[in-house]
Coordinates of C-alpha atoms in Angstrom, one line a residue:
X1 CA -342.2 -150.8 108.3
X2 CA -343.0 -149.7 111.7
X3 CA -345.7 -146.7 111.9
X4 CA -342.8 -145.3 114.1
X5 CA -340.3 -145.8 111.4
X6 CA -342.4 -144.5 108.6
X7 CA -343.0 -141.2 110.6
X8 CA -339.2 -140.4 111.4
X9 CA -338.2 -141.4 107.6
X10 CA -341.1 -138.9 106.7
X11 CA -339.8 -136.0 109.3
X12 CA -336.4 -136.7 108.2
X13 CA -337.3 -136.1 104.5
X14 CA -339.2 -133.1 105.5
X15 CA -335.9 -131.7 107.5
X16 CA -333.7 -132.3 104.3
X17 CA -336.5 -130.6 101.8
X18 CA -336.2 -127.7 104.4
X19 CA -332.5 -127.6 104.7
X20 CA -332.3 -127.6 100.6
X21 CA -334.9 -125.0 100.8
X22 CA -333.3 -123.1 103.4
X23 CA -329.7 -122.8 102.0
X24 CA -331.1 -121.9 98.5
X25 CA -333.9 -119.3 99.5
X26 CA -332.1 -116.0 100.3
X27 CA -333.8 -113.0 102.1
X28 CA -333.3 -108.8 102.1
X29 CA -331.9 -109.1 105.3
X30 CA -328.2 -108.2 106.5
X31 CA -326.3 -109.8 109.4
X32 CA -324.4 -107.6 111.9
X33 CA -321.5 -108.9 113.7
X34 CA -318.9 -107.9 115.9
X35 CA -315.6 -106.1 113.4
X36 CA -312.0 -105.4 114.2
X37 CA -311.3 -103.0 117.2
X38 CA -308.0 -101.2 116.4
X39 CA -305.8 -99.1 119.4
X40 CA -305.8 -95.5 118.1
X41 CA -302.6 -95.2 120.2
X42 CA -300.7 -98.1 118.2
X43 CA -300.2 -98.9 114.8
X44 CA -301.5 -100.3 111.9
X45 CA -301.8 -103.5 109.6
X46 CA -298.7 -102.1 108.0
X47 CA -296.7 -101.3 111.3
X48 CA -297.3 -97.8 110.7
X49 CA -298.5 -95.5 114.0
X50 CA -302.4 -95.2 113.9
X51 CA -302.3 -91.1 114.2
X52 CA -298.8 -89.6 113.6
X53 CA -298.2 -85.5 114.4
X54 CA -295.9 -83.6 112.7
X55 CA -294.8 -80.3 113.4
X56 CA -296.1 -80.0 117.4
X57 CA -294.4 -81.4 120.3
X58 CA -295.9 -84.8 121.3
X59 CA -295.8 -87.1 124.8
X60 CA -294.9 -90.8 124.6
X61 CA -298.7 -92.9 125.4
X62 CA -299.6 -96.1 126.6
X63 CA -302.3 -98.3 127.2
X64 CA -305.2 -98.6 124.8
X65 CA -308.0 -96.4 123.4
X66 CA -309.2 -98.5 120.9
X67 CA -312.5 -97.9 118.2
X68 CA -314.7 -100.3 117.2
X69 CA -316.5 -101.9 114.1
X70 CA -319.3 -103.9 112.9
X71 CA -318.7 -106.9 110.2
X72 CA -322.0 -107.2 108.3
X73 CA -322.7 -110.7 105.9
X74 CA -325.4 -109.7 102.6
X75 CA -326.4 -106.7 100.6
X76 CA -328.0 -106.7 97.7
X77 CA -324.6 -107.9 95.5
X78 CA -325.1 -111.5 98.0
X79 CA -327.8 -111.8 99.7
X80 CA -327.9 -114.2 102.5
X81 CA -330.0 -117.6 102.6
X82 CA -332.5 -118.3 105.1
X83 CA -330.9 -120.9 107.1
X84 CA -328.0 -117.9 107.8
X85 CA -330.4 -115.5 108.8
X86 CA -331.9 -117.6 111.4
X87 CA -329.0 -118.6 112.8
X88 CA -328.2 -115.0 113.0
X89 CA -331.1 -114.4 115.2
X90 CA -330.8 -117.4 117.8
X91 CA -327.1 -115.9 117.8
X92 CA -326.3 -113.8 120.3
X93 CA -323.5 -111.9 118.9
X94 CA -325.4 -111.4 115.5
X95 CA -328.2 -109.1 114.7
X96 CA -330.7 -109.6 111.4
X97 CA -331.5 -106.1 109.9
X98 CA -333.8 -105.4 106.7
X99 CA -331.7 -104.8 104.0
X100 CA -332.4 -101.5 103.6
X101 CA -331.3 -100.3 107.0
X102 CA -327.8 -100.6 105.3
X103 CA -328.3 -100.1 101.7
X104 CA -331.2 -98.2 100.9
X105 CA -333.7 -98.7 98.1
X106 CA -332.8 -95.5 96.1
X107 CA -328.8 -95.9 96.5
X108 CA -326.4 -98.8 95.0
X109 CA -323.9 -100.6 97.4
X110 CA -320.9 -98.4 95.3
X111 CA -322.6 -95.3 96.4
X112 CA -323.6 -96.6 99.9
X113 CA -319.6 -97.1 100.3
X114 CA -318.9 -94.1 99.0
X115 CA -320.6 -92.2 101.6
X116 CA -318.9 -94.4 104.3
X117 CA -315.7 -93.7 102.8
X118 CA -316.8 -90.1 103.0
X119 CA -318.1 -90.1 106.5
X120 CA -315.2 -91.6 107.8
X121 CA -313.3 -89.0 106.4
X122 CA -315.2 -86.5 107.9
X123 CA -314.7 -88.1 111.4
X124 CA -311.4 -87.5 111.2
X125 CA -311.2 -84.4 110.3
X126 CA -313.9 -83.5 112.6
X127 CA -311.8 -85.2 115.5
X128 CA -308.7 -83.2 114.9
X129 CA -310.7 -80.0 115.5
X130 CA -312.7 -80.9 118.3
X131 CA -309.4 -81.9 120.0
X132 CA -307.8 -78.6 118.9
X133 CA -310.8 -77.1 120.1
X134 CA -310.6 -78.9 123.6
X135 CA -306.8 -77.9 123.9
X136 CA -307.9 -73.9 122.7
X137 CA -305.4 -74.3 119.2
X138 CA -306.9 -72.1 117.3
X139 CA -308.2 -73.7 113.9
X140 CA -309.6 -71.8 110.9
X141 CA -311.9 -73.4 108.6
X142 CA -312.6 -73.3 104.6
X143 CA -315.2 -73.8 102.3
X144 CA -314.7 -76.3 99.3
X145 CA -316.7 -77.9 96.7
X146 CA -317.9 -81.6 97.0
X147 CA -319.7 -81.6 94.5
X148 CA -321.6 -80.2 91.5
X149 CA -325.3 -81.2 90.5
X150 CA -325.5 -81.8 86.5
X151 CA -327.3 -79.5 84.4
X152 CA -326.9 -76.5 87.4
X153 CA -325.0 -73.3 86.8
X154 CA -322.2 -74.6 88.4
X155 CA -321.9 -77.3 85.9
X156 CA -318.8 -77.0 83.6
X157 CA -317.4 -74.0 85.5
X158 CA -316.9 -74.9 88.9
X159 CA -314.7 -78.6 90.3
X160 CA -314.9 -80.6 92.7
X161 CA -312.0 -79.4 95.1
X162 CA -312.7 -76.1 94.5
X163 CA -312.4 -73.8 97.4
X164 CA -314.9 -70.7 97.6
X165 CA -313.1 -67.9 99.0
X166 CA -315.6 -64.9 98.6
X167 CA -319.4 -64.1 97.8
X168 CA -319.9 -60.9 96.0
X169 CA -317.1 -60.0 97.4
X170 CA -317.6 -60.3 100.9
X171 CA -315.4 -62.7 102.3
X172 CA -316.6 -66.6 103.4
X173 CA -315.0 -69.4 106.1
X174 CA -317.6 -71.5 106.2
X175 CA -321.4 -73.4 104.2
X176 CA -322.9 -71.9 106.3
X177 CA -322.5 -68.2 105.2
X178 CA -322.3 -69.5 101.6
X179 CA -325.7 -71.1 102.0
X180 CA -327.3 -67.7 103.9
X181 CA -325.5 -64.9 101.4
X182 CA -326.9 -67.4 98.4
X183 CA -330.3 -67.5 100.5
X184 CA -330.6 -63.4 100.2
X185 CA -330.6 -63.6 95.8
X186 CA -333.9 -64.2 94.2
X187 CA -334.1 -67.2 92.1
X188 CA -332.7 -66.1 88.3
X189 CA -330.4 -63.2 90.5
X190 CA -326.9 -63.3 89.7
X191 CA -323.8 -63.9 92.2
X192 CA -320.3 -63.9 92.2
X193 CA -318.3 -66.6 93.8
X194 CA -314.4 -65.9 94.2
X195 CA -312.5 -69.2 94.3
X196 CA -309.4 -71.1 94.3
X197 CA -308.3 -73.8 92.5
X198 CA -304.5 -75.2 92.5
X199 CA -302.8 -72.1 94.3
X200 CA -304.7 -69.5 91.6
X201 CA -308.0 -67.2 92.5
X202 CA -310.7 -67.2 89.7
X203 CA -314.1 -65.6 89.7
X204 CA -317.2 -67.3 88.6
X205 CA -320.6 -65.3 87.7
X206 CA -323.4 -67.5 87.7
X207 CA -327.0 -66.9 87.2
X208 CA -329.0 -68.8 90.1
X209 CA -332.2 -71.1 89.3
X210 CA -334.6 -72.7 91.3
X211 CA -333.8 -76.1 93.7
X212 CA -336.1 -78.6 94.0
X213 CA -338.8 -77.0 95.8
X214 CA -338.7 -74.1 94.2
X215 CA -338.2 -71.7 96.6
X216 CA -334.9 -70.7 96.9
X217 CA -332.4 -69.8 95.0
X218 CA -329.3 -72.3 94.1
X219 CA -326.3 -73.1 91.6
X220 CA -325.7 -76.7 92.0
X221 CA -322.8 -76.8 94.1
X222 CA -322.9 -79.4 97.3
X223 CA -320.2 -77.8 100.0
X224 CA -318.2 -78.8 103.2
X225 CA -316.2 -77.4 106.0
X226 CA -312.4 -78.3 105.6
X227 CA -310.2 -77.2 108.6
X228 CA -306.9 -75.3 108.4
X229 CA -304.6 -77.1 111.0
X230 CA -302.1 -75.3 112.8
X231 CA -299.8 -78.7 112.2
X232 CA -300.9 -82.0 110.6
X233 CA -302.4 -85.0 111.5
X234 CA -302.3 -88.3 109.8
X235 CA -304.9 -90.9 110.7
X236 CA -304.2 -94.2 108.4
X237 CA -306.6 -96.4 109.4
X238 CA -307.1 -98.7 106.1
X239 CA -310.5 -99.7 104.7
X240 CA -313.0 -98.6 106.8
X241 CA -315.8 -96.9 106.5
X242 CA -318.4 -94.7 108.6
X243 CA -318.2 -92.1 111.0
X244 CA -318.5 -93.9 114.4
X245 CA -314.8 -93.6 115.4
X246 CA -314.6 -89.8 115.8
X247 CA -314.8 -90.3 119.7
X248 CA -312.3 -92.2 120.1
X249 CA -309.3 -90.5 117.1
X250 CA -310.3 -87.4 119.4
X251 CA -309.3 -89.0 122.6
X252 CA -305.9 -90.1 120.7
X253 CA -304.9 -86.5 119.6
X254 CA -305.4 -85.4 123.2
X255 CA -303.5 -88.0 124.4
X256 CA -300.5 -87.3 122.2
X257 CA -300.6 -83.9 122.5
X258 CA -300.7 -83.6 126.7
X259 CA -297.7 -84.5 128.8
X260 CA -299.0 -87.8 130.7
X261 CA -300.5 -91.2 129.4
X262 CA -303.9 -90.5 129.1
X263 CA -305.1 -94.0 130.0
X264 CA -302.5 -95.6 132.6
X265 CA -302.3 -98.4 131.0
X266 CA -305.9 -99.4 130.9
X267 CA -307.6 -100.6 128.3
X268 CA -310.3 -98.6 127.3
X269 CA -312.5 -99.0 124.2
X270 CA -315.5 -97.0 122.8
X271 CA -317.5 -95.3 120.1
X272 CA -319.2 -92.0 118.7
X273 CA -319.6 -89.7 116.1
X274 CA -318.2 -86.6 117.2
X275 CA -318.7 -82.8 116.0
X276 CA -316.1 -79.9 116.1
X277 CA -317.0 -78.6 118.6
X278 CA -317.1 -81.8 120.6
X279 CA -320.1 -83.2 120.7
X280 CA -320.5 -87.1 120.9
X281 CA -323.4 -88.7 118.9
X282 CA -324.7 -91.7 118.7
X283 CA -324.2 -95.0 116.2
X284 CA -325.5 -98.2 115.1
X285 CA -324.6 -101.8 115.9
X286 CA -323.5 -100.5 119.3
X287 CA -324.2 -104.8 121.0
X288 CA -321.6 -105.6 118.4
X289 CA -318.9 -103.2 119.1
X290 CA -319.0 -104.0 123.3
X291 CA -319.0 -107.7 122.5
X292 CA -315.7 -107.1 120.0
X293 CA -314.4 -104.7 122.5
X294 CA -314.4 -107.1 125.5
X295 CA -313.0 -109.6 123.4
X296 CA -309.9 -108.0 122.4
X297 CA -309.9 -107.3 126.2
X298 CA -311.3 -103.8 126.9
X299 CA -312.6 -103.3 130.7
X300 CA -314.5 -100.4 129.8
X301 CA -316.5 -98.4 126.8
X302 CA -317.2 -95.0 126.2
X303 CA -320.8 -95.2 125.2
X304 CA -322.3 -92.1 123.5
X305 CA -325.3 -90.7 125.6
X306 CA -328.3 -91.9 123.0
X307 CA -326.9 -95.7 123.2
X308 CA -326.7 -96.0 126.6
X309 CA -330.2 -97.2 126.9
X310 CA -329.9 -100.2 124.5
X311 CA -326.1 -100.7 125.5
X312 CA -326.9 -101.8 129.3
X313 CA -329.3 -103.9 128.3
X314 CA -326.3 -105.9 126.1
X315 CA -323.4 -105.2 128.3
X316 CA -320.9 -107.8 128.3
X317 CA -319.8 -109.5 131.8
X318 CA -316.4 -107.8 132.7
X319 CA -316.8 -104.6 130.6
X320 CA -318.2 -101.0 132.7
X321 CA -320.1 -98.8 130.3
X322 CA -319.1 -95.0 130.5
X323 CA -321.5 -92.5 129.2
X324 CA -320.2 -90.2 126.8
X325 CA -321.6 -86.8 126.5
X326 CA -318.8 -84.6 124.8
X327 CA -314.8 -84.9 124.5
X328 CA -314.4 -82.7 127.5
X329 CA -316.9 -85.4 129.6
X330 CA -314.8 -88.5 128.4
X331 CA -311.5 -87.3 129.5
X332 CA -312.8 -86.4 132.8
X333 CA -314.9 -89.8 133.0
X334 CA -311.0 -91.2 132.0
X335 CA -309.5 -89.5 134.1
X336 CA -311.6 -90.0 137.0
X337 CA -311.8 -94.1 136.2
X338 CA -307.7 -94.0 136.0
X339 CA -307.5 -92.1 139.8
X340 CA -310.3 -94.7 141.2
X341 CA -312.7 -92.3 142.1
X342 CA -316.4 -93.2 141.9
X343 CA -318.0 -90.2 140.3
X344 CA -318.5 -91.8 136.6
X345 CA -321.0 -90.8 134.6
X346 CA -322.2 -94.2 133.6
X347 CA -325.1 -96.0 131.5
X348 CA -328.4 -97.4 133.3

């Protein structure tokens, strides 16, 4: 045999010992890649509108405003092999995170879902107010129980769904003045919490004890601001998780609630966390969700203001990034892209 021939036989049997290796070795790291994008103007996998209103007038829409989502491969219940992971970094669609960027070290993948579950929730309820909020409808907010800490006060005489109605009497709308009349008792005070729980009004006194740093004075109940809508709004998305759709279920309601199409028939696409008050913040896999939105054929993407940086540097041929600020800022950035007008606020 050929010195030539022995040394590809040899390479060859190195590159199949590597490949065996390769696929069998798997690594704490989690491949991102570009997810579904859905129109929040259409419907959904079961032909069902997207966001239906009931009990307001509402305007026929067209066009597309449309979310977007990441995919991810791994996780700590299937890790991915080596051989996947680099491949995921020559891609160009793909990004390789640690592990523990998506699941962290302290929390199971059940409760890491759980928390997306819940933040997606949140998202939508926070879009329904900060479009309320953008139209002036007055909303009103409440304050309910998400959760009780074992071995606390609470524990055994407060639920989950609970809503707290009063403080020592004084009346409460929202955590926060929960969390500052509870801030004024010394720790082993006692306080009264009024609250309601299916239709009836009950009154809890509970001594307060310590939290974990020991300096101030708690009863082991984890709360939330709930809204009271003046009408309701159903957003049926299916199983998705995470809060980076807020922006765009915002945009929806507006749309369906102003006379006019809010897009003219353009296809617009984007993401963002989004408060009540309508603020848009930032979110994570942000290459991923341009390169599905242009794909399913977007032309341009509201970009939250803290992305902008990272998106231009990824921005897709054929898709113009619009910087989103707040609610108020996208609809005049849409409104301003659907009259052809120049003044965009866009990403550099």
């Amino acid at each position: 045999m050929s010195r030539r021939a022995t040394t590809l036989t040899v390479a060859s049997v190195l590159v199949l010992l590597l490949a065996i290796v390769g696929s069998a070795m798997q690594v704490p790291y989690v491949a991102l890649m570009p997810g579904p994008t859905s129109n929040t103007l259409g419907t959904n996998d079961k032909g069902q509108p997207l966001i239906r209103i009931d009990g307001r007038q509402t305007y026929p829409d067209e066009g597309h405003l449309n979310f977007t989502t990441v995919t991810y491969r791994g996780g700590p219940g299937g890790r991915i092999d080596l051989f996947t992971a680099l491949r995921g970094w020559l891609a160009g669609d793909t990004a390789i995170v640690p592990e523990e960027t998506i699941f962290p070290k302290d929390e199971s993948p059940k409760e890491v879902d759980q928390q997306n579950t819940r933040a997606m929730q949140d998202s939508q309820q926070n879009a329904e107010a900060a479009a309320l909020h953008e139209l002036k409808i007055p909303v009103t907010t409440r304050v309910v129980i998400d959760g009780i800490q074992k071995g606390r006060p609470a524990d055994g005489v407060l639920k989950t769904g609970d809503e707290i109605t009063a403080l020592d009497g004084q009346k409460v709308t929202s955590v926060s003045q929960v969390v500052g009349a509870t801030a004024k008792h010394k720790i082993g005070d006692s306080l009264t919490l009024t609250y309601t729980r299916g239709g009836k009004e009950q009154k809890a006194d509970l001594k307060t004890v310590a939290d974990p740093s020991g300096k101030r004075a708690v009863v082991g109940i984890v709360l939330s601001d709930q809204y009271k809508f003046p009408f309701k709004i159903d957003i049926s998305i299916g199983d998705i998780g995470g809060p980076s759709a807020g922006l765009m279920f915002s945009l929806a309601i507006l749309d369906k609630l102003t006379p006019g199409p809010l897009t003219k028939g353009k296809f617009i696409a984007g993401t963002g966390t989004i408060t009540p008050e309508g603020e848009v913040g930032p979110i994570g896999g942000i290459q991923q969700k341009m390169i599905a939105a242009r794909k399913a054929g977007a032309t341009a993407f509201l970009t939250p203001a803290d992305n902008c940086a990272d998106a231009a540097k990824a921005r897709p041929d054929g898709l113009r990034l619009i910087r989103a600020d707040t609610l108020h800022g996208a609809v005049q950035a849409i409104n301003a892209l659907t009259a052809g007008k120049g003044d965009i606020p866009a990403c550099k």
